[in-house]
PDB file of C-alpha atoms in Angstrom:
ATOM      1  CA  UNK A   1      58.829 139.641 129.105  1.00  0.00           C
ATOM      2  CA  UNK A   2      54.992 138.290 129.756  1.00  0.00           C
ATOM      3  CA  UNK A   3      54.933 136.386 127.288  1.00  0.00           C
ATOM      4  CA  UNK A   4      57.450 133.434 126.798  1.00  0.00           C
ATOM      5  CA  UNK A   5      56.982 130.888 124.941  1.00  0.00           C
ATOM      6  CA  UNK A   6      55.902 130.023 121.229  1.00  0.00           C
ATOM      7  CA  UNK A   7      52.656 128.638 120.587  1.00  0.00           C
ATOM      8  CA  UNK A   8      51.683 126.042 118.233  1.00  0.00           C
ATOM      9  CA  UNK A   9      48.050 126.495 117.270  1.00  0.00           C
ATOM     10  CA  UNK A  10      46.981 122.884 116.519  1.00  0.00           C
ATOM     11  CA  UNK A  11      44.266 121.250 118.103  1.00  0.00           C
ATOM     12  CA  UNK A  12      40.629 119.678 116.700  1.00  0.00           C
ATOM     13  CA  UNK A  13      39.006 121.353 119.224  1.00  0.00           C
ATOM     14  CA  UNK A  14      35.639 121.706 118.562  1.00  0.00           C
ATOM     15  CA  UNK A  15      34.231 125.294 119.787  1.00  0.00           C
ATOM     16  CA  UNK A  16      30.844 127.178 118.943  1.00  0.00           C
ATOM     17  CA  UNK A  17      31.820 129.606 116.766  1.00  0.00           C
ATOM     18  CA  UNK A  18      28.998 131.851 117.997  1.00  0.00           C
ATOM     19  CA  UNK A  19      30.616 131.841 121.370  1.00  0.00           C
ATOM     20  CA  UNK A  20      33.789 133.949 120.272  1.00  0.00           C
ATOM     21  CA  UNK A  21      31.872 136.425 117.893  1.00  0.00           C
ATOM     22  CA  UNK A  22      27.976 136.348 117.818  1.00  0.00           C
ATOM     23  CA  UNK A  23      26.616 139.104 120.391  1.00  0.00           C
ATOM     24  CA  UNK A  24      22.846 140.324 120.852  1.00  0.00           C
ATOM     25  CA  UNK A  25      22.222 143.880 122.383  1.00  0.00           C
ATOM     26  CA  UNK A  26      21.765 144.027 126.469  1.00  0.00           C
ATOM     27  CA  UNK A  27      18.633 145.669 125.072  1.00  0.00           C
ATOM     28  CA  UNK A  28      17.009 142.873 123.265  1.00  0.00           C
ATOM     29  CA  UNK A  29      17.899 140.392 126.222  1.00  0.00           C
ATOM     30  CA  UNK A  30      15.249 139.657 129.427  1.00  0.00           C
ATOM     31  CA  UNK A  31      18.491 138.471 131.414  1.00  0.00           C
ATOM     32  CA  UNK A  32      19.752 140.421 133.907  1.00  0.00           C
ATOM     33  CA  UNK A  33      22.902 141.977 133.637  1.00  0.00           C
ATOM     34  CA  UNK A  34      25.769 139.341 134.488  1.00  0.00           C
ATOM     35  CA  UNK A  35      26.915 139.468 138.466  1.00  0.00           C
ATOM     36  CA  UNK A  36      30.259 139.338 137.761  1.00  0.00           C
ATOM     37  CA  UNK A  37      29.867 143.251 135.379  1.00  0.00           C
ATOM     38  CA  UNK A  38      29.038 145.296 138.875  1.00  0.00           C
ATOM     39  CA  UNK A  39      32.248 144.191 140.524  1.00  0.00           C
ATOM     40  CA  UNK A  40      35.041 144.807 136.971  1.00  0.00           C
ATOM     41  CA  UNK A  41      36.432 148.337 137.376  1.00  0.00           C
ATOM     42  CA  UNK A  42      35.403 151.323 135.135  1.00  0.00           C
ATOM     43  CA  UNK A  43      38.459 151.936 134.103  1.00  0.00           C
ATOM     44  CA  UNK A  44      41.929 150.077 133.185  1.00  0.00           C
ATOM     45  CA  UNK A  45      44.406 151.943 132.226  1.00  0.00           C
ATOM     46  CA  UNK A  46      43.282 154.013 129.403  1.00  0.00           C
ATOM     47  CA  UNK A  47      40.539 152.584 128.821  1.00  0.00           C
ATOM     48  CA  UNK A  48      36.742 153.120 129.782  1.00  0.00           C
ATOM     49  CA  UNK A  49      33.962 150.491 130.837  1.00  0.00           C
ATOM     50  CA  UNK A  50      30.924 150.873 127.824  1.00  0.00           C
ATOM     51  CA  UNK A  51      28.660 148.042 128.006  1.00  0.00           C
ATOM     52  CA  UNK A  52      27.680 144.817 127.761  1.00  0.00           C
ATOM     53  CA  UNK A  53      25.994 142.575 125.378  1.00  0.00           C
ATOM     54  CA  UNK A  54      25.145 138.790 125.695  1.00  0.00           C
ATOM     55  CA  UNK A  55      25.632 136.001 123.214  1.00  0.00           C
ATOM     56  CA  UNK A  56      22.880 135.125 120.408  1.00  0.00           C
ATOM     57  CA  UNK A  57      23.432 131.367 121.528  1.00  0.00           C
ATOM     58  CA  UNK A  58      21.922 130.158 125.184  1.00  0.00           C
ATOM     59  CA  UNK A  59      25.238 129.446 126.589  1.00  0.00           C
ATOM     60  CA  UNK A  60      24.692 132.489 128.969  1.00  0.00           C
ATOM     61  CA  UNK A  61      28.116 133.941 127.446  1.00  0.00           C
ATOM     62  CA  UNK A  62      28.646 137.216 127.406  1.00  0.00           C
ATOM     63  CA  UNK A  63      30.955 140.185 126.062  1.00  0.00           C
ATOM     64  CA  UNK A  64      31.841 143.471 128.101  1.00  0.00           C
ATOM     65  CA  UNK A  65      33.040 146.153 125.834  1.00  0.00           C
ATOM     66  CA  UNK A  66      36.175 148.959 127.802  1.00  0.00           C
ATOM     67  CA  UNK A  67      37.106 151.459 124.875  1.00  0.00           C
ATOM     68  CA  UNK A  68      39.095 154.293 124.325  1.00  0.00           C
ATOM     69  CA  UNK A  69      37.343 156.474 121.528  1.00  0.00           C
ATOM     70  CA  UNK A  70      39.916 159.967 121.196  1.00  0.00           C
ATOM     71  CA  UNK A  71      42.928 157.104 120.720  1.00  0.00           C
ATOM     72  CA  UNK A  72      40.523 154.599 118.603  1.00  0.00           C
ATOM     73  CA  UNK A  73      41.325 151.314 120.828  1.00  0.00           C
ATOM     74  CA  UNK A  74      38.276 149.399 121.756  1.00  0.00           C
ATOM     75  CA  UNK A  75      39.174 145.802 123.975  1.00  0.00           C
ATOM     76  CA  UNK A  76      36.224 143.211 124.121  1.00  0.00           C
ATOM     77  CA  UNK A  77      36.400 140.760 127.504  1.00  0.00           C
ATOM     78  CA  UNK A  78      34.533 137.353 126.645  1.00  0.00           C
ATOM     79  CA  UNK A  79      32.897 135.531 129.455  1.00  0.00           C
ATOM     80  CA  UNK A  80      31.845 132.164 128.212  1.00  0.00           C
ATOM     81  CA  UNK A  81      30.995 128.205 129.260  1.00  0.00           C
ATOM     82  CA  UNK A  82      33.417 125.193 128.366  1.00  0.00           C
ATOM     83  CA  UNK A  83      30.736 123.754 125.516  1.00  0.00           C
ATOM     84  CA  UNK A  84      29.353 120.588 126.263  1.00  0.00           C
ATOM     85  CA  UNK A  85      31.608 118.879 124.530  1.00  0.00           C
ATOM     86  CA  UNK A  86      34.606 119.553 125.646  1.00  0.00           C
ATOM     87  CA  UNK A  87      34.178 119.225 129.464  1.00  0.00           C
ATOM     88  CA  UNK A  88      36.611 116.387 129.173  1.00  0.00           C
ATOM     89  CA  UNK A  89      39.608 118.116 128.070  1.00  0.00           C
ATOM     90  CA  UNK A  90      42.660 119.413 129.854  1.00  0.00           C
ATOM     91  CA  UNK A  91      43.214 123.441 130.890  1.00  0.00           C
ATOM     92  CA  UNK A  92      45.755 123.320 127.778  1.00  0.00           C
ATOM     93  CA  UNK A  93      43.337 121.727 125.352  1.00  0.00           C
ATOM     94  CA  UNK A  94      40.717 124.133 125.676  1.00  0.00           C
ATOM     95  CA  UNK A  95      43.033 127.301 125.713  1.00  0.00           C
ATOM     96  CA  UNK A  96      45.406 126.365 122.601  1.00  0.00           C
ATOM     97  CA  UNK A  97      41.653 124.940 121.023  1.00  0.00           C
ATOM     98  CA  UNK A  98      39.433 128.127 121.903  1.00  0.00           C
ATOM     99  CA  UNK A  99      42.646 130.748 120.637  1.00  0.00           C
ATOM    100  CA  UNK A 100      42.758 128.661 117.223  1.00  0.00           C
ATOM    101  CA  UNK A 101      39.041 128.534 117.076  1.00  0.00           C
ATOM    102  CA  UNK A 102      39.050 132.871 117.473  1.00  0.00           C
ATOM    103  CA  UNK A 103      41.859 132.621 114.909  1.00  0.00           C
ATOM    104  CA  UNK A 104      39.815 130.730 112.586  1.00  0.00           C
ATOM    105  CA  UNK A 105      36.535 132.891 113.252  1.00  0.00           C
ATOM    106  CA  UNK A 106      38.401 136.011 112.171  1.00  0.00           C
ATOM    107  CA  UNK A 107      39.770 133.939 109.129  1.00  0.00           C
ATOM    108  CA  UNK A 108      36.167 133.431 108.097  1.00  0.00           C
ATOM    109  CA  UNK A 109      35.408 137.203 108.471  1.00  0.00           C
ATOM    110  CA  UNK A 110      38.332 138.189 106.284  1.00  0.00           C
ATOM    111  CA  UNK A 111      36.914 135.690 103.654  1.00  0.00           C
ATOM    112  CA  UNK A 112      33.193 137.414 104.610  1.00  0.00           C
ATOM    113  CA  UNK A 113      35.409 140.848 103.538  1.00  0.00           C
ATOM    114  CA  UNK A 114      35.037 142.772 107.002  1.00  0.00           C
ATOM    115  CA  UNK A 115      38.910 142.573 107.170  1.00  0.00           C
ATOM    116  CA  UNK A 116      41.305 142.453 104.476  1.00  0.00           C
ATOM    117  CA  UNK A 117      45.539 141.466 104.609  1.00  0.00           C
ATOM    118  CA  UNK A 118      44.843 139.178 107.751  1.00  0.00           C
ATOM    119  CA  UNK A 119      48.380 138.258 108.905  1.00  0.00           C
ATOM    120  CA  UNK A 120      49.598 136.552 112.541  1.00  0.00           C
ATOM    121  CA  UNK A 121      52.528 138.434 113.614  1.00  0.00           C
ATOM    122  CA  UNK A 122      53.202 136.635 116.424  1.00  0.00           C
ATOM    123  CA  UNK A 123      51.940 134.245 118.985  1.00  0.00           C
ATOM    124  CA  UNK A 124      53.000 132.915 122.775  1.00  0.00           C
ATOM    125  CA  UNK A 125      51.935 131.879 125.934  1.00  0.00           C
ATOM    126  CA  UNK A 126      52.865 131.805 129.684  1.00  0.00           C
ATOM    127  CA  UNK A 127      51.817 129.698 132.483  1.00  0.00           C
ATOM    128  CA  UNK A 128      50.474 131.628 135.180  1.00  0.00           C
ATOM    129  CA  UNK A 129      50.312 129.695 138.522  1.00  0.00           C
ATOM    130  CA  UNK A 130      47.941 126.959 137.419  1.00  0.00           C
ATOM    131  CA  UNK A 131      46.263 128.988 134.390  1.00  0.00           C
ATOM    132  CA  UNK A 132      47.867 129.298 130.767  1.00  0.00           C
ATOM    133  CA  UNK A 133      47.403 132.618 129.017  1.00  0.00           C
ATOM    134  CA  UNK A 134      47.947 132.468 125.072  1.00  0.00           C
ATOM    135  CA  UNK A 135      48.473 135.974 123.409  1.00  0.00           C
ATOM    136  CA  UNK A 136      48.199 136.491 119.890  1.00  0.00           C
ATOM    137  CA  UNK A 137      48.896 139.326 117.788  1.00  0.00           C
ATOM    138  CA  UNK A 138      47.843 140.020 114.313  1.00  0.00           C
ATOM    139  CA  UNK A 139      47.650 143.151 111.918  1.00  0.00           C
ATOM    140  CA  UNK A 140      44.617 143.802 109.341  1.00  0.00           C
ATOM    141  CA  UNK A 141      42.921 145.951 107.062  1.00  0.00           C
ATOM    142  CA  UNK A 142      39.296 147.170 108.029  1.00  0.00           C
ATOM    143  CA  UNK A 143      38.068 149.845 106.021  1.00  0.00           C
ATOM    144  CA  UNK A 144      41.296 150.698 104.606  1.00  0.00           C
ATOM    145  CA  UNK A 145      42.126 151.387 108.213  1.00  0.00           C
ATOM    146  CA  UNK A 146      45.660 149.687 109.489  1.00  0.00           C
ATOM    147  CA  UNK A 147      44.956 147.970 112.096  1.00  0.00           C
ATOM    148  CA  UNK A 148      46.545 145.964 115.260  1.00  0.00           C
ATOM    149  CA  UNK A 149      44.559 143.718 117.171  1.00  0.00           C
ATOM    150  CA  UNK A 150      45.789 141.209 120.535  1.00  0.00           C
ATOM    151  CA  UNK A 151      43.767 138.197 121.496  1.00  0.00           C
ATOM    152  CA  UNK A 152      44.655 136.913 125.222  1.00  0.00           C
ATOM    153  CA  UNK A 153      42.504 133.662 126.134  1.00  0.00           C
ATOM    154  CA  UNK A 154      42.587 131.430 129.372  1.00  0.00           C
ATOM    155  CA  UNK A 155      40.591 128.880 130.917  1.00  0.00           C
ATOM    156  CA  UNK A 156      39.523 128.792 134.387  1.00  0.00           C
ATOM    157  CA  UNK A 157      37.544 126.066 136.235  1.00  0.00           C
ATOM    158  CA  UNK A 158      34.893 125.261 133.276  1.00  0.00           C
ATOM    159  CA  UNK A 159      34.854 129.100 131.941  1.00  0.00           C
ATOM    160  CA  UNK A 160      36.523 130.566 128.804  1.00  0.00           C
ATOM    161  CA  UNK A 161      37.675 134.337 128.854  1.00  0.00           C
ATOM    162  CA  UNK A 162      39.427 136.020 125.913  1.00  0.00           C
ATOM    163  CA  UNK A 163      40.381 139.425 125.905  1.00  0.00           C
ATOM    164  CA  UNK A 164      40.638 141.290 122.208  1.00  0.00           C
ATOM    165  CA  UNK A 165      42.238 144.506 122.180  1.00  0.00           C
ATOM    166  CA  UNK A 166      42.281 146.505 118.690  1.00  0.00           C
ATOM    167  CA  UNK A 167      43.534 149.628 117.837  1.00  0.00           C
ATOM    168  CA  UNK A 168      45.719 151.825 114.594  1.00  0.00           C
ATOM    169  CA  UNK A 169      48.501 150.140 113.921  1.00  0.00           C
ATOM    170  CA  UNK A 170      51.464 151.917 114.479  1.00  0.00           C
ATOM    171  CA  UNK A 171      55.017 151.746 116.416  1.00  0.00           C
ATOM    172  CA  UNK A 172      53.295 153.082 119.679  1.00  0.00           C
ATOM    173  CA  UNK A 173      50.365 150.836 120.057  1.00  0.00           C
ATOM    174  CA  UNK A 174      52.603 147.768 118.820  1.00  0.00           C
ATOM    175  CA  UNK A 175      55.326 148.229 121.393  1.00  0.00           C
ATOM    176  CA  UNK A 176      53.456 149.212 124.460  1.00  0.00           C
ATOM    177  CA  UNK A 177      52.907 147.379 127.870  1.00  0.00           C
ATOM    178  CA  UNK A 178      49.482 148.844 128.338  1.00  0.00           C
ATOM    179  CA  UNK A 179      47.581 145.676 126.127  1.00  0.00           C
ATOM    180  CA  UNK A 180      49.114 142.915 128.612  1.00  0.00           C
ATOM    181  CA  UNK A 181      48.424 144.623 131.724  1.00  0.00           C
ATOM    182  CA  UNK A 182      44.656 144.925 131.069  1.00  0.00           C
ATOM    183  CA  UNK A 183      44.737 141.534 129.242  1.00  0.00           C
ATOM    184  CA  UNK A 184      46.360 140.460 133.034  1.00  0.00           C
ATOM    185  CA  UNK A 185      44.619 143.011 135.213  1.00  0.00           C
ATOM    186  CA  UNK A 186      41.385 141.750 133.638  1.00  0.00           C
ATOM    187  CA  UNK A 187      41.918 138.326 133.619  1.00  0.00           C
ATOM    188  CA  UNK A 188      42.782 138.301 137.417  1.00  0.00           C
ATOM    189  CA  UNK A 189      39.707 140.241 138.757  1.00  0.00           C
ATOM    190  CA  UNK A 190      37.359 137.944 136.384  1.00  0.00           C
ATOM    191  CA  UNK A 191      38.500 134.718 138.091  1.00  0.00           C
ATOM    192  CA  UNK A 192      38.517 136.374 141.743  1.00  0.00           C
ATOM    193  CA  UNK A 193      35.058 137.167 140.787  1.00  0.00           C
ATOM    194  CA  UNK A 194      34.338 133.460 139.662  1.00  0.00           C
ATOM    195  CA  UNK A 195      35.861 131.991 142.718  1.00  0.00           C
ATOM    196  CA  UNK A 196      33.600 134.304 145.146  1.00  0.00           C
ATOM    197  CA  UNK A 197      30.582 133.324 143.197  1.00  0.00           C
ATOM    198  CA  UNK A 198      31.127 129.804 143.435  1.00  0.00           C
ATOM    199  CA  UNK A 199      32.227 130.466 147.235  1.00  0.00           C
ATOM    200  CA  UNK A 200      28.900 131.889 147.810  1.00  0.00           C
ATOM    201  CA  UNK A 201      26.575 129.313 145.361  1.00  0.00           C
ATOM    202  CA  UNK A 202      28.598 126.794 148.117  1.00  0.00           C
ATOM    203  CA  UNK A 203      27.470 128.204 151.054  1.00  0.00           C
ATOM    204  CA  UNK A 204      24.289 128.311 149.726  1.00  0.00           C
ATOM    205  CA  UNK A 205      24.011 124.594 149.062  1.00  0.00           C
ATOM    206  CA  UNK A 206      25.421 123.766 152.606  1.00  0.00           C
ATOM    207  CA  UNK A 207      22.683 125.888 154.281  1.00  0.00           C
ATOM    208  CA  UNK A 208      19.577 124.068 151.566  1.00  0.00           C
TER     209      UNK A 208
END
């Protein structure tokens, strides 16, 4: 099973809350698109590549957007910087801190009344080489729509990624193996992409 072990989502973690869900059009933005977009694939499984769209905030985060319109499953993939201040926590603090700090977020937008019946079905991690991955899922109401939703979020090397993946709810979409293997797929090309980048900003600094 990918996913192992329970997670207990309880941590002071302080996290911008605009990092997990406030987005500005890659229209309105004079940045140009993030390096890291050319090299993700433009598709994953049944899903499509469809954009992406920066943060409001100047933390240089951004979101890219892979959907699947004819089945209704959209999956957002958040690229964002450790905040300030939290560079002095562990790999575990900031992923159990940034995963209750989503939970939260979406807690405020059920009380906001863009969701309705917010409920945590279940919750996990699992320690991948160095990296921990924590997976929630949750079901929801949106428009009187039922709805099934999967957060995945990791830390790597002073970056946050989460992955949210939402879609109907209903027996197929809740017990397929297609949300963790773009959740992993994902994950794994974003930090090869990292460590090239940093590889190269290196090379670049030995050769100033």
């Amino acid at each position: 099973m990918f996913f192992i072990r329970t997670v207990v989502l309880t941590s002071c973690l302080v996290l911008s809350a605009c990092a997990s869900l406030k987005q500005t059009q890659e229209a309105e933005s004079d940045l140009p698109a993030p390096a890291l977009v050319d090299a993700l694939p433009t598709e994953v499984g049944s899903f499509d590549f469809e954009g992406y769209r920066y943060f409001e905030d100047a933390s240089t985060g951004y979101t890219v957007r892979y959907s699947n319109p004819r089945k209704l499953r959209m999956a957002d993939v958040y690229v964002y910087p450790v905040a300030d201040q939290n560079q002095d926590l562990d790999h575990e603090d900031l992923v159990m801190g940034s995963t209750r700090a989503t939970i939260q977020a979406i807690g405020d937008a059920v009380k906001q009344g863009l969701y309705a019946n917010f409920n945590v079905v279940g919750a996990a991690t699992q320690a991948r080489g160095m990296r921990t991955v924590a997976r929630v899922e949750a079901t929801y109401l949106r428009e009187n729509l039922a709805s099934y939703t999967l957060v995945y979020q990791t830390e790597y090397d002073g970056t946050l990624l989460k992955i949210r993946v939402s879609m109907p709810d209903n027996e197929s979409n809740r017990s397929s193996q297609e949300w963790d293997q773009f959740a992993e797929t994902m994950f794994d090309k974003i930090v090869e992409e990292l460590d090239e980048h940093r590889a190269a900003d290196n090379a670049k600094k030995l050769k100033a």
